[in-house]
């Protein structure tokens, strides 16, 4: 069986023929020359219609999927057409490549699929190609996917941010969190009103107007735009973020108090207490339970803050927004009297966002922010993988590629 027979079976295009296959002079790669089929006219790459020929450019090499340890190149001299419709001399369109890149579409899809399983660097090494070519491949596949994806009806979205570099460099991520459909819808640079605006522009008025639930944290630019753009939707504050804020405050209080006790030469009772205090008490081992019980006997700020935090967890057990509201008000009242500043700060913020928190109960707890949290953890894992260059563009592509559930360009043959 000849190489050309195999190629005709898996990578055949009307209007073109494989002419000849040979080794390169150094025998490391296989070169296959491609010719236009006699009598077939070239397609204008601007209007996608057949057009009369004009001239032919020098031969170009298009990289194909490597084969048994050999790099494979298709060699083809692009024709230029004199297109009357476009009133210009335009280079022809070829079905195996996109005109800008030297990789064939089949190879780009092949590399992009591997780049979802391996890091981009590993993909480049595994197939003896460069990081830049893997980047090109992912960019091609993601761009195609974004152009061809169907948004359809989106009932619920979750907005979240992740930090991608030191110095307050954040990305804003918007997920669809419908029952049964969860995917990354949009990535934006920064977490400002201007950048988040990009999400609403990208989705379009029609899709946005039909969103029923929005889940976000207490970041003011998000709150502001959601109020404006999704005024009909029920806006729910993300439960996870509230708990995370409280844990952060508690951790600050503990670290501060521990430092002060050390300076004053008191018993280091808070030593190694961090995880005892941050973990939910039902998740502690027996021995940790005893240590926690001992610790709670001390009259420390940390202990009082811990008890407030644990008491707060009861909120989520309510079914009615009215009773949850009463509980929340009482908790805030107690906390405001606690003389623990970080906790008072949280109480003030909870009071300020009271209605959005109670929306969680009005939405009948249907929106589990755990979904957003799960997606965001996946996003963080994606980010941590080594992509070579941690620029915004690289992260944007990597995130869409692994979490966007985008459609892929179709090939007639599955090269797996
Ligand atoms: Zn044209």
mmCIF file of C-alpha atoms and ligand atoms in Angstrom:
data_model
loop_
_atom_site.group_PDB
_atom_site.id
_atom_site.type_symbol
_atom_site.label_atom_id
_atom_site.label_comp_id
_atom_site.label_asym_id
_atom_site.label_seq_id
_atom_site.Cartn_x
_atom_site.Cartn_y
_atom_site.Cartn_z
ATOM 1 C CA UNK A 1 0.000 0.000 0.000
ATOM 2 C CA UNK A 2 1.332 3.393 -0.865
ATOM 3 C CA UNK A 3 1.379 6.488 1.293
ATOM 4 C CA UNK A 4 -0.699 8.317 -1.289
ATOM 5 C CA UNK A 5 -3.406 5.635 -1.126
ATOM 6 C CA UNK A 6 -3.613 6.142 2.644
ATOM 7 C CA UNK A 7 -3.719 9.909 2.282
ATOM 8 C CA UNK A 8 -6.481 9.667 -0.311
ATOM 9 C CA UNK A 9 -8.451 7.616 2.176
ATOM 10 C CA UNK A 10 -8.069 9.923 5.183
ATOM 11 C CA UNK A 11 -7.266 13.411 3.870
ATOM 12 C CA UNK A 12 -8.804 13.771 0.429
ATOM 13 C CA UNK A 13 -9.941 17.062 -1.101
ATOM 14 C CA UNK A 14 -11.863 17.587 -4.299
ATOM 15 C CA UNK A 15 -9.946 19.666 -6.771
ATOM 16 C CA UNK A 16 -6.513 18.519 -5.529
ATOM 17 C CA UNK A 17 -4.404 15.410 -6.022
ATOM 18 C CA UNK A 18 -1.435 13.963 -4.168
ATOM 19 C CA UNK A 19 1.241 13.725 -6.755
ATOM 20 C CA UNK A 20 4.364 12.267 -5.317
ATOM 21 C CA UNK A 21 5.775 11.264 -1.904
ATOM 22 C CA UNK A 22 9.480 11.174 -1.069
ATOM 23 C CA UNK A 23 11.926 11.474 1.808
ATOM 24 C CA UNK A 24 13.563 14.828 2.455
ATOM 25 C CA UNK A 25 17.302 14.859 1.629
ATOM 26 C CA UNK A 26 18.225 14.195 5.299
ATOM 27 C CA UNK A 27 15.613 11.406 5.605
ATOM 28 C CA UNK A 28 13.998 12.910 8.701
ATOM 29 C CA UNK A 29 10.767 13.894 7.042
ATOM 30 C CA UNK A 30 8.404 12.883 4.273
ATOM 31 C CA UNK A 31 7.397 15.414 1.649
ATOM 32 C CA UNK A 32 4.270 14.964 -0.418
ATOM 33 C CA UNK A 33 3.642 17.239 -3.347
ATOM 34 C CA UNK A 34 0.101 18.355 -4.002
ATOM 35 C CA UNK A 35 -1.231 19.634 -7.336
ATOM 36 C CA UNK A 36 -4.525 21.102 -8.440
ATOM 37 C CA UNK A 37 -6.659 18.557 -10.272
ATOM 38 C CA UNK A 38 -6.609 19.270 -14.002
ATOM 39 C CA UNK A 39 -9.524 21.484 -15.034
ATOM 40 C CA UNK A 40 -10.569 22.483 -11.497
ATOM 41 C CA UNK A 41 -10.528 26.186 -10.818
ATOM 42 C CA UNK A 42 -9.132 27.880 -7.757
ATOM 43 C CA UNK A 43 -11.363 29.370 -5.053
ATOM 44 C CA UNK A 44 -11.004 33.002 -4.076
ATOM 45 C CA UNK A 45 -10.130 33.166 -0.380
ATOM 46 C CA UNK A 46 -12.053 36.411 0.043
ATOM 47 C CA UNK A 47 -15.471 35.571 -1.448
ATOM 48 C CA UNK A 48 -15.116 31.757 -1.400
ATOM 49 C CA UNK A 49 -16.218 31.463 -5.054
ATOM 50 C CA UNK A 50 -14.324 29.961 -8.011
ATOM 51 C CA UNK A 51 -12.346 32.531 -9.971
ATOM 52 C CA UNK A 52 -10.038 32.532 -13.008
ATOM 53 C CA UNK A 53 -6.375 31.882 -12.355
ATOM 54 C CA UNK A 54 -3.805 34.679 -12.334
ATOM 55 C CA UNK A 55 -0.417 33.213 -11.412
ATOM 56 C CA UNK A 56 1.254 30.822 -8.983
ATOM 57 C CA UNK A 57 3.336 31.586 -5.887
ATOM 58 C CA UNK A 58 6.463 29.696 -4.824
ATOM 59 C CA UNK A 59 5.919 26.300 -3.200
ATOM 60 C CA UNK A 60 4.935 26.305 0.479
ATOM 61 C CA UNK A 61 5.269 23.585 3.118
ATOM 62 C CA UNK A 62 2.258 22.654 5.233
ATOM 63 C CA UNK A 63 2.967 20.516 8.273
ATOM 64 C CA UNK A 64 0.812 17.413 8.556
ATOM 65 C CA UNK A 65 0.420 14.858 11.376
ATOM 66 C CA UNK A 66 3.765 13.088 11.936
ATOM 67 C CA UNK A 67 3.834 9.497 10.878
ATOM 68 C CA UNK A 68 5.963 6.628 12.283
ATOM 69 C CA UNK A 69 8.630 8.965 13.560
ATOM 70 C CA UNK A 70 8.802 11.108 10.431
ATOM 71 C CA UNK A 71 7.636 14.680 10.130
ATOM 72 C CA UNK A 72 5.215 14.961 7.223
ATOM 73 C CA UNK A 73 4.860 17.996 4.940
ATOM 74 C CA UNK A 74 2.488 18.731 2.107
ATOM 75 C CA UNK A 75 4.180 20.801 -0.596
ATOM 76 C CA UNK A 76 1.956 23.057 -2.632
ATOM 77 C CA UNK A 77 2.375 26.164 -4.773
ATOM 78 C CA UNK A 78 -0.603 28.409 -4.050
ATOM 79 C CA UNK A 79 -2.351 29.937 -7.042
ATOM 80 C CA UNK A 80 -3.561 33.485 -7.142
ATOM 81 C CA UNK A 81 -6.868 34.307 -8.773
ATOM 82 C CA UNK A 82 -8.061 37.368 -10.583
ATOM 83 C CA UNK A 83 -11.429 37.660 -8.864
ATOM 84 C CA UNK A 84 -13.975 39.857 -10.609
ATOM 85 C CA UNK A 85 -16.323 39.795 -7.638
ATOM 86 C CA UNK A 86 -13.628 41.122 -5.304
ATOM 87 C CA UNK A 87 -12.027 43.196 -8.094
ATOM 88 C CA UNK A 88 -8.598 42.089 -6.940
ATOM 89 C CA UNK A 89 -5.849 39.556 -7.317
ATOM 90 C CA UNK A 90 -6.325 37.273 -4.317
ATOM 91 C CA UNK A 91 -4.525 34.153 -3.122
ATOM 92 C CA UNK A 92 -6.604 30.990 -3.383
ATOM 93 C CA UNK A 93 -8.285 29.172 -0.532
ATOM 94 C CA UNK A 94 -7.066 25.652 0.201
ATOM 95 C CA UNK A 95 -9.209 23.252 2.221
ATOM 96 C CA UNK A 96 -6.402 21.777 4.352
ATOM 97 C CA UNK A 97 -5.056 25.018 5.818
ATOM 98 C CA UNK A 98 -6.327 28.393 6.939
ATOM 99 C CA UNK A 99 -4.002 30.565 4.883
ATOM 100 C CA UNK A 100 -2.190 32.207 7.788
ATOM 101 C CA UNK A 101 -0.559 29.228 9.425
ATOM 102 C CA UNK A 102 1.910 26.634 8.231
ATOM 103 C CA UNK A 103 0.169 23.789 10.074
ATOM 104 C CA UNK A 104 -2.578 21.854 8.323
ATOM 105 C CA UNK A 105 -6.017 21.995 9.929
ATOM 106 C CA UNK A 106 -5.849 18.259 10.657
ATOM 107 C CA UNK A 107 -2.559 18.673 12.513
ATOM 108 C CA UNK A 108 -3.851 21.684 14.444
ATOM 109 C CA UNK A 109 -6.868 19.740 15.666
ATOM 110 C CA UNK A 110 -4.619 16.801 16.521
ATOM 111 C CA UNK A 111 -2.225 18.979 18.567
ATOM 112 C CA UNK A 112 -5.034 20.934 20.212
ATOM 113 C CA UNK A 113 -6.666 17.740 21.438
ATOM 114 C CA UNK A 114 -3.414 16.614 23.007
ATOM 115 C CA UNK A 115 -2.900 20.075 24.473
ATOM 116 C CA UNK A 116 -6.052 19.542 26.496
ATOM 117 C CA UNK A 117 -4.571 16.455 28.135
ATOM 118 C CA UNK A 118 -0.937 17.511 28.430
ATOM 119 C CA UNK A 119 0.555 20.909 29.051
ATOM 120 C CA UNK A 120 1.415 22.815 25.864
ATOM 121 C CA UNK A 121 5.086 22.330 26.547
ATOM 122 C CA UNK A 122 4.692 18.566 26.896
ATOM 123 C CA UNK A 123 2.598 18.453 23.725
ATOM 124 C CA UNK A 124 5.320 20.279 21.796
ATOM 125 C CA UNK A 125 7.953 17.882 23.116
ATOM 126 C CA UNK A 126 5.894 14.748 22.495
ATOM 127 C CA UNK A 127 5.374 15.594 18.819
ATOM 128 C CA UNK A 128 8.737 17.280 18.254
ATOM 129 C CA UNK A 129 7.233 20.582 17.392
ATOM 130 C CA UNK A 130 7.527 24.028 18.956
ATOM 131 C CA UNK A 131 5.538 25.668 21.707
ATOM 132 C CA UNK A 132 4.494 28.369 19.226
ATOM 133 C CA UNK A 133 2.949 25.812 16.928
ATOM 134 C CA UNK A 134 0.949 24.303 19.782
ATOM 135 C CA UNK A 135 -0.192 27.839 20.617
ATOM 136 C CA UNK A 136 -1.228 28.344 16.975
ATOM 137 C CA UNK A 137 -3.106 25.056 16.984
ATOM 138 C CA UNK A 138 -5.068 25.865 20.144
ATOM 139 C CA UNK A 139 -5.759 29.383 18.925
ATOM 140 C CA UNK A 140 -7.157 28.032 15.660
ATOM 141 C CA UNK A 141 -9.386 25.461 17.344
ATOM 142 C CA UNK A 142 -10.635 27.849 20.050
ATOM 143 C CA UNK A 143 -11.343 30.640 17.550
ATOM 144 C CA UNK A 144 -13.316 28.208 15.399
ATOM 145 C CA UNK A 145 -15.151 26.920 18.455
ATOM 146 C CA UNK A 146 -16.131 30.401 19.667
ATOM 147 C CA UNK A 147 -17.397 31.333 16.204
ATOM 148 C CA UNK A 148 -19.454 28.169 15.894
ATOM 149 C CA UNK A 149 -20.746 27.588 19.419
ATOM 150 C CA UNK A 150 -24.448 27.805 20.098
ATOM 151 C CA UNK A 151 -25.374 29.857 23.147
ATOM 152 C CA UNK A 152 -29.019 28.812 23.221
ATOM 153 C CA UNK A 153 -31.066 29.506 26.323
ATOM 154 C CA UNK A 154 -28.930 30.322 29.344
ATOM 155 C CA UNK A 155 -30.862 30.212 32.627
ATOM 156 C CA UNK A 156 -28.169 30.723 35.202
ATOM 157 C CA UNK A 157 -24.702 32.234 35.231
ATOM 158 C CA UNK A 158 -21.991 32.429 37.858
ATOM 159 C CA UNK A 159 -19.401 35.203 37.883
ATOM 160 C CA UNK A 160 -16.072 34.707 39.534
ATOM 161 C CA UNK A 161 -12.536 36.002 39.467
ATOM 162 C CA UNK A 162 -9.154 34.381 39.636
ATOM 163 C CA UNK A 163 -5.793 35.910 40.227
ATOM 164 C CA UNK A 164 -3.355 34.980 37.469
ATOM 165 C CA UNK A 165 -0.253 36.914 38.442
ATOM 166 C CA UNK A 166 1.149 38.868 41.348
ATOM 167 C CA UNK A 167 0.086 42.466 41.798
ATOM 168 C CA UNK A 168 -3.684 42.258 41.521
ATOM 169 C CA UNK A 169 -3.823 40.757 38.072
ATOM 170 C CA UNK A 170 -7.242 39.187 37.854
ATOM 171 C CA UNK A 171 -9.366 37.476 35.255
ATOM 172 C CA UNK A 172 -13.129 37.593 35.317
ATOM 173 C CA UNK A 173 -14.756 34.298 34.408
ATOM 174 C CA UNK A 174 -18.423 33.801 33.606
ATOM 175 C CA UNK A 175 -19.855 30.293 33.699
ATOM 176 C CA UNK A 176 -23.144 28.869 32.611
ATOM 177 C CA UNK A 177 -24.408 26.926 35.637
ATOM 178 C CA UNK A 178 -27.695 25.495 34.372
ATOM 179 C CA UNK A 179 -28.799 22.114 35.587
ATOM 180 C CA UNK A 180 -27.066 19.768 33.192
ATOM 181 C CA UNK A 181 -25.060 22.392 31.293
ATOM 182 C CA UNK A 182 -22.002 23.842 32.918
ATOM 183 C CA UNK A 183 -19.341 25.529 30.856
ATOM 184 C CA UNK A 184 -17.122 28.565 30.715
ATOM 185 C CA UNK A 185 -18.892 31.237 28.672
ATOM 186 C CA UNK A 186 -16.507 34.136 28.816
ATOM 187 C CA UNK A 187 -13.071 35.220 30.013
ATOM 188 C CA UNK A 188 -12.194 38.876 30.550
ATOM 189 C CA UNK A 189 -9.105 40.712 31.619
ATOM 190 C CA UNK A 190 -9.307 42.533 34.971
ATOM 191 C CA UNK A 191 -12.436 42.717 37.085
ATOM 192 C CA UNK A 192 -13.621 46.204 36.327
ATOM 193 C CA UNK A 193 -16.980 47.470 35.122
ATOM 194 C CA UNK A 194 -15.466 48.072 31.672
ATOM 195 C CA UNK A 195 -14.086 44.558 31.314
ATOM 196 C CA UNK A 196 -17.192 42.816 32.670
ATOM 197 C CA UNK A 197 -19.226 44.866 30.208
ATOM 198 C CA UNK A 198 -17.495 42.774 27.534
ATOM 199 C CA UNK A 199 -19.429 39.717 28.658
ATOM 200 C CA UNK A 200 -22.806 41.345 28.006
ATOM 201 C CA UNK A 201 -21.649 42.609 24.632
ATOM 202 C CA UNK A 202 -20.361 39.169 23.650
ATOM 203 C CA UNK A 203 -23.561 37.371 24.669
ATOM 204 C CA UNK A 204 -25.935 39.874 23.082
ATOM 205 C CA UNK A 205 -29.069 41.478 24.455
ATOM 206 C CA UNK A 206 -31.358 38.560 23.645
ATOM 207 C CA UNK A 207 -29.378 35.934 25.547
ATOM 208 C CA UNK A 208 -28.739 38.281 28.492
ATOM 209 C CA UNK A 209 -32.387 39.290 28.830
ATOM 210 C CA UNK A 210 -33.430 35.666 29.353
ATOM 211 C CA UNK A 211 -30.995 34.900 32.194
ATOM 212 C CA UNK A 212 -33.007 34.100 35.351
ATOM 213 C CA UNK A 213 -30.324 33.569 37.987
ATOM 214 C CA UNK A 214 -26.988 35.231 38.576
ATOM 215 C CA UNK A 215 -24.551 34.091 41.197
ATOM 216 C CA UNK A 216 -21.592 36.283 42.135
ATOM 217 C CA UNK A 217 -19.421 37.434 44.978
ATOM 218 C CA UNK A 218 -19.587 40.837 46.662
ATOM 219 C CA UNK A 219 -17.235 42.580 44.255
ATOM 220 C CA UNK A 220 -18.842 45.949 43.604
ATOM 221 C CA UNK A 221 -18.259 46.242 39.804
ATOM 222 C CA UNK A 222 -19.961 42.879 39.329
ATOM 223 C CA UNK A 223 -22.882 43.865 41.550
ATOM 224 C CA UNK A 224 -23.331 47.141 39.706
ATOM 225 C CA UNK A 225 -23.440 45.674 36.217
ATOM 226 C CA UNK A 226 -25.646 42.746 37.196
ATOM 227 C CA UNK A 227 -28.104 45.246 38.678
ATOM 228 C CA UNK A 228 -28.131 47.138 35.400
ATOM 229 C CA UNK A 229 -28.033 44.366 32.829
ATOM 230 C CA UNK A 230 -29.917 41.536 34.505
ATOM 231 C CA UNK A 231 -32.474 43.562 36.390
ATOM 232 C CA UNK A 232 -35.085 40.827 35.921
ATOM 233 C CA UNK A 233 -32.836 38.026 37.151
ATOM 234 C CA UNK A 234 -32.604 36.886 40.739
ATOM 235 C CA UNK A 235 -29.109 37.803 41.913
ATOM 236 C CA UNK A 236 -27.697 35.478 44.538
ATOM 237 C CA UNK A 237 -24.558 36.108 46.501
ATOM 238 C CA UNK A 238 -22.241 33.196 46.350
ATOM 239 C CA UNK A 239 -22.392 31.243 49.590
ATOM 240 C CA UNK A 240 -18.872 29.959 49.221
ATOM 241 C CA UNK A 241 -17.430 33.470 49.037
ATOM 242 C CA UNK A 242 -19.128 34.545 52.240
ATOM 243 C CA UNK A 243 -17.691 31.550 54.103
ATOM 244 C CA UNK A 244 -14.279 32.134 52.532
ATOM 245 C CA UNK A 245 -14.313 35.780 53.692
ATOM 246 C CA UNK A 246 -15.167 34.733 57.194
ATOM 247 C CA UNK A 247 -12.358 32.175 57.256
ATOM 248 C CA UNK A 248 -9.938 34.789 56.051
ATOM 249 C CA UNK A 249 -10.971 37.178 58.824
ATOM 250 C CA UNK A 250 -10.671 34.436 61.421
ATOM 251 C CA UNK A 251 -7.208 33.560 60.179
ATOM 252 C CA UNK A 252 -6.099 37.178 60.479
ATOM 253 C CA UNK A 253 -7.442 37.426 64.009
ATOM 254 C CA UNK A 254 -5.637 34.235 65.033
ATOM 255 C CA UNK A 255 -2.301 35.200 63.496
ATOM 256 C CA UNK A 256 -2.504 38.627 65.097
ATOM 257 C CA UNK A 257 -3.384 37.300 68.533
ATOM 258 C CA UNK A 258 -0.749 34.578 68.379
ATOM 259 C CA UNK A 259 1.907 37.174 67.589
ATOM 260 C CA UNK A 260 0.775 39.395 70.431
ATOM 261 C CA UNK A 261 0.738 36.516 72.945
ATOM 262 C CA UNK A 262 4.259 35.578 71.974
ATOM 263 C CA UNK A 263 5.460 39.142 72.522
ATOM 264 C CA UNK A 264 3.778 39.208 75.917
ATOM 265 C CA UNK A 265 5.417 35.885 76.817
ATOM 266 C CA UNK A 266 2.123 34.030 77.353
ATOM 267 C CA UNK A 267 1.493 30.310 76.807
ATOM 268 C CA UNK A 268 1.433 29.531 73.092
ATOM 269 C CA UNK A 269 -2.073 28.041 73.218
ATOM 270 C CA UNK A 270 -2.799 29.033 69.630
ATOM 271 C CA UNK A 271 0.215 27.168 68.348
ATOM 272 C CA UNK A 272 -0.780 24.932 65.406
ATOM 273 C CA UNK A 273 -4.425 25.853 65.781
ATOM 274 C CA UNK A 274 -4.904 27.179 62.273
ATOM 275 C CA UNK A 275 -6.591 24.156 60.719
ATOM 276 C CA UNK A 276 -8.523 23.306 63.872
ATOM 277 C CA UNK A 277 -10.229 26.655 63.500
ATOM 278 C CA UNK A 278 -10.666 26.819 59.743
ATOM 279 C CA UNK A 279 -12.025 23.343 59.181
ATOM 280 C CA UNK A 280 -15.692 22.654 59.847
ATOM 281 C CA UNK A 281 -15.844 21.014 63.265
ATOM 282 C CA UNK A 282 -17.598 17.909 61.910
ATOM 283 C CA UNK A 283 -14.575 17.284 59.683
ATOM 284 C CA UNK A 284 -12.100 17.072 62.536
ATOM 285 C CA UNK A 285 -10.529 13.860 63.746
ATOM 286 C CA UNK A 286 -11.179 12.770 67.343
ATOM 287 C CA UNK A 287 -7.803 13.937 68.625
ATOM 288 C CA UNK A 288 -8.310 17.327 66.950
ATOM 289 C CA UNK A 289 -11.725 17.532 68.572
ATOM 290 C CA UNK A 290 -10.150 17.281 72.011
ATOM 291 C CA UNK A 291 -7.573 19.910 71.168
ATOM 292 C CA UNK A 292 -10.281 22.216 69.869
ATOM 293 C CA UNK A 293 -12.352 21.690 73.015
ATOM 294 C CA UNK A 294 -9.340 22.625 75.159
ATOM 295 C CA UNK A 295 -8.692 25.696 73.083
ATOM 296 C CA UNK A 296 -12.282 26.903 73.344
ATOM 297 C CA UNK A 297 -11.928 27.211 77.124
ATOM 298 C CA UNK A 298 -9.647 30.212 76.767
ATOM 299 C CA UNK A 299 -11.106 33.662 76.618
ATOM 300 C CA UNK A 300 -9.435 34.724 73.409
ATOM 301 C CA UNK A 301 -10.541 36.929 70.566
ATOM 302 C CA UNK A 302 -9.789 34.041 68.253
ATOM 303 C CA UNK A 303 -12.120 31.770 70.154
ATOM 304 C CA UNK A 304 -14.924 34.300 70.132
ATOM 305 C CA UNK A 305 -14.480 34.865 66.409
ATOM 306 C CA UNK A 306 -14.480 31.121 65.845
ATOM 307 C CA UNK A 307 -17.742 30.706 67.723
ATOM 308 C CA UNK A 308 -19.324 33.489 65.678
ATOM 309 C CA UNK A 309 -18.198 31.821 62.483
ATOM 310 C CA UNK A 310 -19.530 28.432 63.543
ATOM 311 C CA UNK A 311 -22.842 29.954 64.606
ATOM 312 C CA UNK A 312 -23.142 31.618 61.212
ATOM 313 C CA UNK A 313 -23.170 28.249 59.447
ATOM 314 C CA UNK A 314 -26.689 27.674 60.772
ATOM 315 C CA UNK A 315 -27.910 30.270 58.307
ATOM 316 C CA UNK A 316 -27.730 27.806 55.438
ATOM 317 C CA UNK A 317 -30.114 25.402 57.166
ATOM 318 C CA UNK A 318 -33.086 27.746 56.863
ATOM 319 C CA UNK A 319 -35.627 27.183 54.133
ATOM 320 C CA UNK A 320 -37.503 30.451 54.405
ATOM 321 C CA UNK A 321 -35.943 33.758 53.471
ATOM 322 C CA UNK A 322 -37.883 35.463 56.294
ATOM 323 C CA UNK A 323 -36.418 33.265 59.041
ATOM 324 C CA UNK A 324 -33.007 33.314 57.468
ATOM 325 C CA UNK A 325 -33.266 37.115 57.507
ATOM 326 C CA UNK A 326 -34.117 37.188 61.207
ATOM 327 C CA UNK A 327 -31.184 34.925 61.951
ATOM 328 C CA UNK A 328 -28.834 37.015 59.847
ATOM 329 C CA UNK A 329 -29.910 40.252 61.573
ATOM 330 C CA UNK A 330 -29.409 38.713 65.008
ATOM 331 C CA UNK A 331 -25.991 37.367 64.059
ATOM 332 C CA UNK A 332 -24.917 40.773 62.761
ATOM 333 C CA UNK A 333 -26.179 42.467 65.935
ATOM 334 C CA UNK A 334 -24.151 40.129 68.142
ATOM 335 C CA UNK A 335 -21.097 40.435 65.967
ATOM 336 C CA UNK A 336 -21.219 44.218 65.997
ATOM 337 C CA UNK A 337 -20.956 44.049 69.782
ATOM 338 C CA UNK A 338 -18.020 41.638 69.679
ATOM 339 C CA UNK A 339 -15.277 44.293 69.556
ATOM 340 C CA UNK A 340 -13.446 42.166 66.995
ATOM 341 C CA UNK A 341 -12.851 44.493 64.082
ATOM 342 C CA UNK A 342 -12.401 41.999 61.207
ATOM 343 C CA UNK A 343 -15.654 40.272 62.194
ATOM 344 C CA UNK A 344 -17.467 43.583 62.534
ATOM 345 C CA UNK A 345 -16.326 44.450 59.054
ATOM 346 C CA UNK A 346 -17.923 41.267 57.765
ATOM 347 C CA UNK A 347 -21.148 41.947 59.629
ATOM 348 C CA UNK A 348 -21.331 45.407 58.068
ATOM 349 C CA UNK A 349 -20.813 43.944 54.627
ATOM 350 C CA UNK A 350 -23.452 41.270 55.205
ATOM 351 C CA UNK A 351 -25.936 43.907 56.338
ATOM 352 C CA UNK A 352 -25.205 45.928 53.247
ATOM 353 C CA UNK A 353 -25.853 42.918 50.996
ATOM 354 C CA UNK A 354 -28.675 41.447 53.067
ATOM 355 C CA UNK A 355 -31.166 41.119 50.215
ATOM 356 C CA UNK A 356 -28.715 39.452 47.851
ATOM 357 C CA UNK A 357 -27.829 36.903 50.529
ATOM 358 C CA UNK A 358 -31.488 36.181 51.204
ATOM 359 C CA UNK A 359 -32.015 35.650 47.473
ATOM 360 C CA UNK A 360 -30.227 32.363 48.019
ATOM 361 C CA UNK A 361 -33.313 31.218 49.941
ATOM 362 C CA UNK A 362 -35.707 32.881 47.510
ATOM 363 C CA UNK A 363 -34.073 30.856 44.741
ATOM 364 C CA UNK A 364 -34.990 27.864 46.910
ATOM 365 C CA UNK A 365 -31.330 26.998 47.209
ATOM 366 C CA UNK A 366 -31.483 25.757 43.618
ATOM 367 C CA UNK A 367 -28.319 27.550 42.760
ATOM 368 C CA UNK A 368 -25.571 25.647 44.345
ATOM 369 C CA UNK A 369 -22.558 27.882 44.262
ATOM 370 C CA UNK A 370 -20.591 24.691 44.636
ATOM 371 C CA UNK A 371 -20.899 24.452 40.856
ATOM 372 C CA UNK A 372 -19.123 27.763 40.361
ATOM 373 C CA UNK A 373 -16.565 26.768 42.935
ATOM 374 C CA UNK A 374 -15.928 23.457 41.187
ATOM 375 C CA UNK A 375 -15.504 25.165 37.821
ATOM 376 C CA UNK A 376 -13.221 27.763 39.309
ATOM 377 C CA UNK A 377 -11.050 25.072 40.852
ATOM 378 C CA UNK A 378 -10.731 23.469 37.423
ATOM 379 C CA UNK A 379 -9.810 26.871 36.023
ATOM 380 C CA UNK A 380 -7.075 27.197 38.635
ATOM 381 C CA UNK A 381 -5.732 23.760 37.772
ATOM 382 C CA UNK A 382 -5.694 24.741 34.092
ATOM 383 C CA UNK A 383 -3.792 27.885 34.994
ATOM 384 C CA UNK A 384 -1.239 26.072 37.079
ATOM 385 C CA UNK A 385 -0.305 23.701 34.246
ATOM 386 C CA UNK A 386 2.794 24.871 32.525
ATOM 387 C CA UNK A 387 1.846 26.765 29.410
ATOM 388 C CA UNK A 388 5.261 28.270 28.882
ATOM 389 C CA UNK A 389 4.228 31.907 28.921
ATOM 390 C CA UNK A 390 1.674 33.061 31.397
ATOM 391 C CA UNK A 391 0.313 35.945 29.362
ATOM 392 C CA UNK A 392 -3.320 36.905 29.316
ATOM 393 C CA UNK A 393 -3.839 35.574 25.779
ATOM 394 C CA UNK A 394 -2.342 32.177 26.637
ATOM 395 C CA UNK A 395 -4.525 31.811 29.723
ATOM 396 C CA UNK A 396 -7.624 32.953 27.879
ATOM 397 C CA UNK A 397 -7.096 30.316 25.187
ATOM 398 C CA UNK A 398 -6.204 27.586 27.675
ATOM 399 C CA UNK A 399 -9.318 28.304 29.754
ATOM 400 C CA UNK A 400 -11.706 28.324 26.798
ATOM 401 C CA UNK A 401 -10.004 25.210 25.486
ATOM 402 C CA UNK A 402 -10.383 23.176 28.651
ATOM 403 C CA UNK A 403 -13.637 24.535 30.139
ATOM 404 C CA UNK A 404 -15.611 26.059 27.260
ATOM 405 C CA UNK A 405 -16.997 22.801 25.857
ATOM 406 C CA UNK A 406 -16.542 24.376 22.438
ATOM 407 C CA UNK A 407 -17.401 22.558 19.210
ATOM 408 C CA UNK A 408 -14.408 21.457 17.151
ATOM 409 C CA UNK A 409 -13.739 21.929 13.439
ATOM 410 C CA UNK A 410 -14.914 18.839 11.606
ATOM 411 C CA UNK A 411 -12.606 16.503 9.743
ATOM 412 C CA UNK A 412 -13.738 13.695 7.478
ATOM 413 C CA UNK A 413 -11.339 11.351 9.214
ATOM 414 C CA UNK A 414 -10.644 10.878 12.912
ATOM 415 C CA UNK A 415 -6.885 10.885 13.374
ATOM 416 C CA UNK A 416 -7.111 10.231 17.160
HETATM 417 ZN ZN1 LIG B 1 -13.368 36.908 -4.584
#
